[in-house]
Every structure is written in C-alpha cells, then in structure tokens.
Amino acid sequence: MLNRQGRPSSAGQAGATNAHPTFTGNKALAQIEPLLFEIGRYNTTGVDIDEPEAFTPRLGGLERKEAIGLPGLSEPETMRHFVRLSQQNYGIDTGLFPLGSCTMKHNARLNERMARLPGFSDVHPLQPVSTVQGALELMNELAHYLMTLTGTKAVSLSPKAGAHGELCGMMAIKAAIEARGEGKTRNVVLVPDSAHGTNPATAALIGFVVKPVPAREDGWVHVEDVKERLGPDVAAIMLTNPNTCGLFEPQVVEIAKAIHDAGGYFYCDGANFNAIVGKAKPGDLGVDAMHINLHKTFSTPHGGGGPGSGPVVLSERLAPYAPVPFVRMKDGGFELVEQTNQAGGPAAPFGRMTAFHGQMGMYVRALSYMLSHGSDGMKQASEDAVLNANYIRAGLSDLMSLPFGDKPCMHEVLFDDAWLKDTGVTTLDVAKAMIDEGYHPMTMYFPLVVHGAMLIEPTESESKSSLDLFIAALRDLAMAAKNGDTERFTGAPYHAPRRRLDETRAARNPVLKWTKPGPVAEAAE
Ligand SMILES: *Cc1c(COP(=O)(O)O)cnc(C)c1O
C-alpha cells in the first residue's frame, strides 16, 4: 500500500511531470486548466440572448459605449473549466483532512437534504413573520440546544463566522462594562500566548489593550500567571478550552473565579467545543461568552469562505447585552425581536451584527446534525474525536516529538519539530510531502508556543482503517526523514497539480489581477 512507485528519483524540481513530460501538459486525469481569461474568446457565449430592440437609454449619457470585455466560452467549455478546477481541490469528501483546530468533519448528506427543503431554502428575510413561523421555530430550537449543551442563558445566532462571534461576544462584554460606568477604566483584555490570532485581533479592533499571558512549559495557562495581571483595568480574559495545544485547561474554574472576583468577564474561544460536547458545559466552568463554530462542532460545511455561522452563547450577566435580532415566543407563536426599544426587548444591546437574522441554511444543517445524533450521539462523537486523536498520538509518539510529554490529548494532537533536528527537513517540507501521499497537511506553525508546530485533528469521522493508513504514511515519512531521504521532502509536492510555490514572493508581491498581455506577448505565443 505504501509503495512510492512513480516518485521521481532525481533531485529538486525534476518532478514526475518533467521526468515523463506529456504533450498536453496534463497528468493523466489531472488536467491543467488555464484562466478563463486565457481560454475565453470575445465572440463566444454559452447563452443565446436576443439582441434588444432599439430603445432610448435613460442613463443620462452614462451608458456603456464599448464592449464589456468579458471572455466567453461555450457551455461545454464552461462545464469543463469549472469541473477541472474542482478536481484540483481537496476537501473532506476527498480524504482525511487533519487540519488541527479546524475540525474538518464529515458533512452528513442528511443535513444537506434538510437545508434544501423549500420551506427553508425559499424563504426571504423580509417576509412577514407570520409566514415564516416554522423557520423561526427552528431557530428557537437550535438556540435552545446550543444553550443546553453549553449551560448558558442566551445565544445570539446572527454572527457569520467564529471570528465574527468573537467580535459579538466581546462587544457584549464592552456594552456590559460601559453600562457599569467603567467603559473608560476597564480597557485591558488578557490573551494567552497560545490563542488563535483572531482573539487579540478582535479585542484590539474594538479598542481594548491586549496583554499576553504566557503558556507554561506544560502547555497550560496557570491561574497564578492570570492573577498577577488582574486589576481594575482588566475587562476580560479570552481563553480557549480545550486549548490550541490540544489540552484541557485543568485550572479553568480557578481562572474563571479569579477573573470574576476582579470584576472582569470570561470569554471562551469555543472553536474546540467538539472535544467536550455532552461531557462538560462551558457555563458550569464560569464562561460568560463563547462562540460556537457551527462549521466545526456541528458539521456544517466550511465552504469556500462562506456562508459561515458562529453563534455566540452568553451567561446570565451578559444576556441583556445580546444584539438584536433574536427569536422569542409570543402568543403561542414566534416573533423576531428587531428593535432595542421594543417592549420586553434587551436592556442595553449594542446593536446588530448583520443585516438580517443570520445564515438560515446553516441553522437547518446544525439542528439536523443535533437531532440525528441525539444527546448520546453527540457525546459519543466527542469521545470518538478524542479517542482518534489519542490513537494517532500513540501511533506516532516513538518517531515524532510531543512537546508536552506523553500526557493524553483532547481532540487534536500537537507535535513539535524536535524530531526533525539535523535532518535538513522542516515542518513545511513534511506538510508538502503529505500532499504527495494524498493528505491535506496538518495545521503547521500554530500554536506559536511550540517550535515548528504540527497540529493534527482527525475528528470522529475517520474509521480505524483510515487512521491506520494515515499513521503508516506518517511513519514512513518520519523514517525517510530520519534516514536522510531529504529529497523526498525538499522537492515535494512532486505529484500535485502545482509544485512548490515561492510563498514568500507570493506574499510580498501578490498578483491579484489578470492583465491582458500586450500585442507583442500575443504575437510571441
Ligand atoms: C477556527 C478558529 C477560530 C475562528 O473561526 P472562523 O469561523 O474561522 O472565523 C477562532 N479560534 C480558534 C481556536 C479556531 O480554531
């Protein structure tokens, strides 16, 4: 299974393509695909629209005088273009996607079917609420389960991503502090070094001063380190639990008590909730606000950048500051509370996060996941996610180095690059060699507290045989690195549609716009 036939034996850039070049440049079923602008023609279109009858435009002389200059393709050419591009992609439906902290779990097809029911997919946000009672009931039920699973008192469904949920939760904290009359004095937010970059960015965006808390050598945040930094200027701590080292913070309750005693709030980054659903309730641990990435824990698709959904749950203390709109029961039906001054509305909300109520399609999928799993199934999913990560840890710990000793992890396992010392191979090289083996790389160089971090999260979706093959592939790579087969790494990926990119150049000098080649270039082609 693990043979590497077809891998070029020559060094460096002499990859499979160059070793056996094809006339077309295609690699068997992996077809190269130029940009639409390169293959399109200006006299072709896939649609057939009648010429408009003569009319007098009413644009006051602003009407377009020249052709718009968009390239056209026939319908079959268009299909091939996008299907070929899609085949160069890697997704959870292609293979194991061990991107730590991202929880790339299977998106059950049942959820997709539910989201496409016309009663959900065809409603419009501006419809009268009397015509969308079922949709509001679904939102209310989802909110109920999110509060039940987290042990909290309120939830705002509208944020459109985890980071947006962070912003929502921190804005609620800010509103609560302002309502106490401490808006000017409480302006510091503590953020551990191991936090996701979005945490300090969120706090800074709304005017807080960010102060770091170190993570100790054991990978945990210690309550003494938090206490040392507490004072009347501290508004909140933003803590991730389980943390980004894949460890449950054992002092979380003491940390929550310390921040509360000092008059601050406990924001929990809930991106790693998948490890504890049905096992522990963040509200019981003292959390005041936590975002939930529906695309992580509740299996909605991560999508190509959207549509996302990151509801944020709030404690009783923060509930009055939840943004509008939210769903409430009224006269045996449901209403959407839209205005801050509406009778019985929130006391002092900070406003709204989005134009409407949020991502309906994601609510349907998340609730479908919850109802199809049941409370026992969700607990089992968390247990399996943790078991799978520990299975990988145990399968690799003799070859790859664990920065925090051999203690069990939660739903993801963190390795550092000490095992690569003197091999000439880096974390990045290992990631590229994984692409050749048909795997999406793990999360690399995050969290920052560990040198050359490799964060692997298999999720509960993977079977034992899938984990066994993954472990065997990584063992094979680890042994190759230790045995001096550096070429397998430094030239990788050999088999991907694109070879290794100059990432520094791409970051420093991004070419984001296609420019039409001049006549000289065209003639030269
Ligand atoms: C994914 C993630 C986020 C941000 O969530 P998005 O939905 O991508 O905005 C924040 N913190 C942690 C720890 C994460 O893993």
XYZ file of C-alpha atoms and ligand atoms in Angstrom:
540
model
C 0.000 0.000 0.000
C 2.742 2.350 0.862
C 4.955 1.884 -2.147
C 6.173 5.071 -3.706
C 6.325 3.976 -7.308
C 6.220 6.844 -9.690
C 8.103 9.150 -7.377
C 10.979 10.637 -9.305
C 14.406 9.577 -8.244
C 16.162 12.680 -9.491
C 16.591 15.620 -7.160
C 14.966 19.026 -6.802
C 12.489 20.262 -9.338
C 12.806 17.237 -11.620
C 9.334 16.059 -10.677
C 7.085 13.469 -12.245
C 5.976 15.882 -14.927
C 9.444 16.642 -16.136
C 10.611 13.049 -15.856
C 7.798 11.893 -18.162
C 6.505 15.008 -19.865
C 3.223 14.752 -21.728
C 2.403 16.579 -24.935
C -0.608 18.344 -23.388
C 0.926 19.064 -20.015
C -1.924 17.071 -18.422
C -1.024 14.409 -15.884
C -3.393 11.595 -16.824
C -6.784 12.507 -15.369
C -5.362 15.594 -13.639
C -5.913 18.180 -16.358
C -4.221 21.520 -16.337
C -6.609 24.422 -16.626
C -5.715 27.958 -17.667
C -7.630 31.028 -16.504
C -10.997 31.842 -18.072
C -9.388 34.966 -19.481
C -6.731 32.898 -21.210
C -9.079 30.404 -22.855
C -12.153 32.598 -23.400
C -12.941 34.311 -26.674
C -14.712 37.568 -27.196
C -17.106 36.258 -29.848
C -18.436 33.216 -27.984
C -21.067 32.784 -25.348
C -22.795 29.859 -23.721
C -26.139 31.644 -23.688
C -28.250 32.836 -26.555
C -29.955 36.137 -25.815
C -31.882 38.094 -28.409
C -30.497 41.465 -29.400
C -32.527 44.073 -27.522
C -34.933 46.086 -29.602
C -33.914 49.654 -30.213
C -34.590 51.759 -27.124
C -33.539 55.092 -25.708
C -31.451 54.627 -22.585
C -32.328 56.829 -19.621
C -28.853 56.852 -18.081
C -28.087 60.461 -18.838
C -25.157 59.683 -21.089
C -23.620 57.170 -18.657
C -24.426 54.137 -20.810
C -21.528 51.895 -21.766
C -20.082 52.727 -25.164
C -17.719 49.789 -25.649
C -17.940 46.054 -25.238
C -17.578 44.943 -21.627
C -14.570 42.749 -22.466
C -15.506 39.569 -20.631
C -14.272 36.390 -22.286
C -16.868 33.871 -23.366
C -16.935 30.087 -23.527
C -19.448 27.622 -24.890
C -21.482 25.730 -22.304
C -19.394 22.508 -22.552
C -16.186 24.522 -22.265
C -17.576 26.293 -19.210
C -18.542 22.994 -17.585
C -15.081 21.556 -18.195
C -13.366 24.641 -16.859
C -15.112 24.561 -13.508
C -15.176 20.773 -13.147
C -11.418 20.602 -13.853
C -10.759 23.311 -11.282
C -12.919 21.458 -8.755
C -10.839 18.329 -9.352
C -7.697 20.174 -8.330
C -9.277 20.862 -4.971
C -9.050 18.752 -1.834
C -11.939 18.517 0.557
C -13.327 16.436 3.361
C -15.181 14.408 0.711
C -11.814 13.567 -0.931
C -9.834 12.326 2.027
C -8.624 12.752 5.604
C -8.236 16.452 6.370
C -6.226 16.629 9.612
C -6.180 20.436 9.909
C -5.847 20.974 13.662
C -8.213 23.442 15.352
C -10.439 23.457 12.256
C -12.471 20.274 12.920
C -12.813 19.158 9.324
C -15.517 16.580 9.967
C -17.867 14.851 7.559
C -20.842 16.946 6.439
C -23.721 14.460 6.610
C -25.836 14.426 3.449
C -28.994 14.321 5.545
C -28.190 17.896 6.653
C -27.920 18.987 3.029
C -31.293 17.453 2.228
C -32.948 19.216 5.124
C -31.431 22.574 4.201
C -32.806 22.239 0.672
C -36.425 21.744 1.770
C -38.278 24.563 0.001
C -39.820 25.802 3.281
C -36.301 26.649 4.459
C -34.390 27.375 1.278
C -37.003 29.546 -0.436
C -37.981 31.916 2.370
C -36.912 35.538 2.275
C -35.696 37.543 5.261
C -38.177 40.328 4.529
C -41.225 38.032 4.547
C -43.811 38.848 7.238
C -43.012 36.799 10.355
C -46.465 35.225 10.249
C -45.391 33.410 7.040
C -42.071 32.063 8.423
C -43.179 30.679 11.782
C -41.573 27.306 11.048
C -38.207 28.890 10.273
C -38.355 30.929 13.490
C -39.321 27.821 15.441
C -36.254 26.059 14.029
C -34.033 28.958 15.093
C -35.586 28.886 18.537
C -34.995 25.146 18.847
C -31.373 25.459 17.705
C -30.869 28.253 20.242
C -32.381 26.036 22.942
C -29.968 23.178 22.207
C -26.940 25.473 21.980
C -27.803 26.901 25.412
C -28.489 23.422 26.814
C -25.192 21.986 25.543
C -23.196 24.961 26.809
C -25.105 25.584 30.062
C -25.714 29.249 29.221
C -28.699 31.597 29.314
C -28.743 33.383 25.962
C -27.490 32.994 22.439
C -27.062 35.294 19.502
C -27.382 33.300 16.288
C -26.567 36.058 13.841
C -22.705 36.156 13.693
C -21.428 34.804 10.380
C -18.236 33.035 11.498
C -16.259 32.115 14.590
C -14.251 35.331 14.446
C -17.482 37.306 13.962
C -18.895 35.528 17.032
C -15.796 36.581 18.981
C -16.478 40.152 17.964
C -20.122 39.802 19.043
C -19.206 38.337 22.450
C -16.548 40.950 23.104
C -18.938 43.740 22.063
C -21.470 42.394 24.583
C -18.726 42.463 27.235
C -17.846 46.012 26.260
C -21.529 47.045 26.450
C -21.832 45.458 29.905
C -18.732 47.279 31.130
C -19.967 50.572 29.737
C -23.332 50.038 31.438
C -21.414 49.710 34.731
C -19.799 53.063 34.043
C -16.345 51.520 33.700
C -16.002 51.973 29.953
C -13.031 54.313 30.336
C -11.116 52.439 33.019
C -11.539 48.746 32.154
C -9.784 48.528 28.841
C -7.379 45.562 29.090
C -8.043 42.081 27.700
C -5.763 39.205 28.702
C -4.954 36.735 25.926
C -2.716 33.669 26.401
C 0.205 33.220 24.019
C -1.348 30.017 22.704
C -4.507 31.805 21.481
C -5.715 31.895 17.887
C -4.714 35.146 16.198
C -8.341 36.190 15.919
C -8.573 36.618 19.735
C -6.116 39.515 20.147
C -7.268 40.943 16.802
C -10.900 41.033 17.984
C -10.034 42.684 21.289
C -7.818 45.270 19.581
C -10.409 46.009 16.889
C -12.899 47.321 19.442
C -10.331 49.354 21.334
C -9.116 47.052 24.095
C -5.436 46.888 25.028
C -4.225 43.307 24.677
C -1.900 41.895 27.341
C -0.419 38.428 26.861
C -0.464 35.648 29.441
C 2.312 33.113 28.947
C 1.510 29.429 28.459
C 3.834 27.406 30.670
C 6.135 24.580 29.558
C 3.360 22.097 30.319
C 1.119 23.788 27.703
C -1.357 25.080 30.304
C -2.339 28.567 31.406
C -1.727 28.844 35.152
C -4.034 30.765 37.458
C -1.094 32.499 39.212
C 0.006 33.978 35.870
C -3.527 35.281 35.328
C -3.886 36.638 38.883
C -0.616 38.541 38.537
C -2.115 40.534 35.658
C -5.582 41.142 37.138
C -6.687 44.567 38.312
C -9.432 47.183 37.980
C -8.303 47.792 34.383
C -8.982 44.218 33.179
C -12.212 43.791 31.212
C -11.895 40.142 30.242
C -9.724 37.140 29.553
C -10.032 35.311 26.230
C -9.177 31.672 26.827
C -9.535 28.674 24.516
C -10.600 25.439 26.167
C -9.602 22.797 25.226
C -6.643 24.958 24.266
C -4.805 25.069 20.954
C -2.153 22.677 22.287
C -4.923 20.057 22.345
C -5.045 20.090 26.157
C -7.916 20.696 28.570
C -7.040 23.617 30.848
C -7.126 21.996 34.309
C -7.248 25.333 36.153
C -10.105 26.763 34.087
C -12.516 27.006 37.057
C -9.927 28.814 39.208
C -9.123 31.149 36.315
C -12.852 31.934 35.856
C -13.219 32.658 39.576
C -10.160 34.904 39.607
C -11.369 36.990 36.650
C -14.879 37.284 38.122
C -13.522 38.301 41.535
C -11.556 41.035 39.785
C -14.728 42.312 38.064
C -13.918 41.000 34.590
C -15.597 38.592 32.173
C -14.515 35.202 30.876
C -14.616 34.935 27.071
C -14.016 31.375 25.898
C -12.963 30.654 22.333
C -15.234 27.688 21.663
C -13.644 26.558 18.405
C -12.589 23.349 20.137
C -16.018 22.603 21.608
C -16.076 19.382 19.558
C -13.924 17.718 22.221
C -16.339 18.296 25.110
C -19.922 18.370 23.772
C -22.051 16.285 26.126
C -19.135 15.935 28.556
C -18.712 19.418 30.065
C -20.782 22.607 29.906
C -18.739 25.797 29.493
C -21.360 27.684 31.552
C -20.603 25.395 34.502
C -16.914 26.295 34.137
C -17.712 30.004 34.539
C -17.738 31.093 30.888
C -19.592 34.368 30.167
C -19.406 34.333 26.374
C -18.334 31.714 23.856
C -18.654 31.460 20.107
C -19.544 28.167 18.528
C -18.334 27.479 15.014
C -21.277 25.581 13.541
C -18.893 24.543 10.723
C -16.635 22.844 13.231
C -18.601 21.220 16.045
C -21.959 20.913 14.299
C -20.698 19.716 10.908
C -21.968 22.444 8.620
C -19.721 22.844 5.560
C -16.710 25.119 5.932
C -17.390 26.211 2.378
C -15.098 28.241 0.218
C -15.028 31.084 2.735
C -18.717 31.013 3.470
C -21.538 31.045 4.188
C -20.462 30.593 7.774
C -22.207 30.783 11.092
C -20.708 31.420 14.510
C -23.429 31.812 17.154
C -22.280 33.156 20.490
C -23.728 31.949 23.806
C -23.895 34.339 26.753
C -24.143 33.956 30.522
C -26.973 35.484 32.556
C -24.777 38.505 33.300
C -24.246 39.231 29.616
C -27.664 38.151 28.288
C -29.160 41.701 28.493
C -26.470 42.923 26.103
C -27.157 40.373 23.346
C -27.558 42.038 19.967
C -30.804 42.089 18.006
C -32.491 40.357 16.331
C -33.451 37.314 18.341
C -36.388 34.930 18.352
C -38.886 34.962 21.188
C -42.101 33.073 21.840
C -45.236 35.190 21.718
C -48.893 34.219 21.865
C -48.146 30.594 21.079
C -46.047 31.593 18.044
C -42.679 33.226 17.448
C -41.534 36.786 16.860
C -38.233 38.247 15.803
C -37.274 40.987 18.264
C -35.717 43.575 15.973
C -35.640 46.780 17.942
C -33.835 47.694 21.077
C -36.711 49.740 22.438
C -39.316 47.065 21.756
C -41.230 46.324 24.970
C -39.512 43.482 26.792
C -36.512 43.747 24.478
C -32.948 43.618 25.723
C -31.873 46.239 28.250
C -28.850 47.680 26.528
C -27.817 45.739 23.442
C -25.017 47.151 21.362
C -26.944 46.916 18.090
C -26.882 44.222 15.455
C -24.167 42.106 13.850
C -25.768 41.504 10.457
C -28.414 42.945 8.197
C -30.881 40.132 8.866
C -31.067 37.159 11.221
C -28.003 35.157 10.065
C -27.392 32.028 7.973
C -30.641 30.085 7.859
C -29.192 27.211 5.813
C -26.516 26.623 8.436
C -29.085 26.625 11.250
C -31.019 23.884 9.468
C -27.885 21.772 8.962
C -26.681 22.193 12.549
C -30.077 21.280 14.001
C -30.259 18.295 11.645
C -26.870 17.164 12.978
C -28.056 17.565 16.576
C -31.370 15.763 16.112
C -29.905 12.912 14.068
C -27.176 12.313 16.673
C -29.245 12.823 19.811
C -27.605 13.694 23.111
C -25.971 10.263 23.371
C -24.677 10.505 19.796
C -23.133 13.938 20.301
C -21.399 12.726 23.455
C -20.158 9.688 21.545
C -18.870 11.968 18.738
C -16.792 13.940 21.257
C -15.436 10.755 22.802
C -14.551 9.327 19.384
C -12.860 12.577 18.324
C -10.680 12.421 21.438
C -10.032 8.706 21.025
C -8.987 9.154 17.381
C -6.525 11.935 18.245
C -5.012 9.834 21.012
C -4.780 6.848 18.660
C -2.668 8.961 16.305
C -0.608 10.259 19.235
C 0.123 6.729 20.406
C 0.886 5.574 16.855
C 3.484 8.262 16.215
C 4.953 9.196 19.590
C 8.017 6.945 19.205
C 9.014 8.722 15.970
C 7.692 12.275 16.321
C 8.214 14.501 19.366
C 5.452 15.602 21.741
C 6.266 18.973 23.335
C 4.215 18.405 26.482
C 5.282 14.902 27.348
C 3.206 11.833 26.924
C 0.001 13.113 28.535
C -3.238 12.307 26.747
C -4.610 14.965 24.404
C -8.152 16.060 23.676
C -9.446 16.053 20.061
C -6.132 17.077 18.472
C -2.511 16.122 18.995
C 0.351 18.582 18.849
C 3.851 17.593 17.726
C 6.846 19.900 17.506
C 9.843 19.663 15.142
C 12.478 18.463 17.646
C 12.342 15.040 15.913
C 13.492 16.675 12.659
C 16.675 18.084 14.222
C 19.691 17.641 11.919
C 17.600 16.002 9.160
C 17.542 19.072 6.886
C 13.756 18.658 6.745
C 11.344 21.275 8.128
C 7.716 21.205 9.235
C 6.798 22.828 5.913
C 8.633 20.069 3.999
C 6.722 17.387 5.902
C 3.458 19.136 5.051
C 4.371 19.202 1.339
C 5.361 15.533 1.377
C 1.957 14.716 2.915
C 0.330 16.244 -0.169
C 2.180 13.677 -2.315
C 0.736 10.963 -0.082
C -2.769 12.270 -0.789
C -3.385 14.048 2.509
C -4.211 17.640 3.225
C -1.413 18.841 5.546
C -1.993 19.279 9.248
C -2.030 22.770 10.764
C 1.577 23.973 10.816
C 3.468 26.525 12.869
C 0.393 27.037 15.087
C 0.147 27.404 18.042
C 3.149 29.708 18.204
C 4.190 28.467 21.646
C 5.709 25.332 20.100
C 8.620 25.287 17.662
C 7.675 24.009 14.191
C 4.215 23.001 15.431
C 2.265 20.239 13.680
C -1.306 20.126 14.963
C -3.260 17.055 13.861
C -7.028 16.745 14.316
C -8.537 13.644 12.721
C -12.119 14.196 14.029
C -14.586 11.432 14.821
C -15.377 10.945 11.107
C -12.367 8.695 10.439
C -12.559 4.919 10.665
C -9.838 2.845 12.308
C -8.545 1.687 8.914
C -8.340 5.258 7.682
C -6.392 6.255 10.815
C -4.114 3.218 10.435
C -3.202 4.183 6.871
C -2.607 7.792 7.909
C -0.353 6.710 10.778
C 1.531 4.311 8.492
C 2.044 7.073 5.908
C 3.362 9.489 8.542
C 5.610 6.779 9.997
C 7.003 6.130 6.538
C 7.678 9.861 6.097
C 9.237 10.151 9.563
C 11.582 7.247 8.903
C 12.532 8.661 5.495
C 13.417 11.992 7.118
C 15.486 10.291 9.789
C 17.205 8.069 7.204
C 18.388 11.060 5.173
C 15.933 10.887 2.252
C 15.662 14.680 2.292
C 14.889 14.868 -1.392
C 11.507 13.275 -0.787
C 10.702 16.374 1.257
C 12.561 19.360 -0.100
C 11.227 18.892 -3.653
C 7.693 17.971 -2.583
C 4.993 18.088 -3.724
C 6.011 16.054 -6.772
C 2.542 14.845 -7.720
C 0.291 17.854 -7.088
C -1.147 19.891 -9.982
C 1.227 22.680 -8.919
C 4.711 22.150 -7.481
C 6.030 24.102 -4.530
C 5.276 27.792 -4.773
C 7.555 30.611 -3.771
C 5.341 31.545 -0.836
C 7.483 34.463 0.292
C 7.326 36.034 -3.149
C 3.600 35.337 -3.399
C 3.023 37.048 -0.041
C 5.280 40.011 -0.759
C 4.288 40.513 -4.363
C 0.788 39.139 -4.807
C -0.542 39.240 -8.349
C -4.245 39.577 -7.762
C -5.354 40.847 -11.147
C -5.059 39.365 -14.588
C -3.665 41.805 -17.106
C -4.216 41.263 -20.763
C -0.904 40.526 -22.424
C 0.132 43.241 -24.873
C 0.192 42.651 -28.643
C 3.891 41.722 -28.531
C 3.320 38.991 -25.999
C 0.357 37.711 -28.022
C 2.465 37.558 -31.176
C 5.208 35.723 -29.370
C 2.841 32.967 -28.191
C -11.400 28.372 13.684
C -10.989 29.129 14.866
C -11.373 30.471 15.068
C -12.070 31.320 14.024
O -13.214 30.765 13.478
P -13.719 31.149 11.999
O -15.050 30.505 11.910
O -12.712 30.590 11.062
O -13.789 32.642 11.929
C -11.032 31.079 16.254
N -10.310 30.422 17.189
C -9.897 29.146 17.015
C -9.107 28.474 18.100
C -10.211 28.462 15.846
O -9.789 27.212 15.663
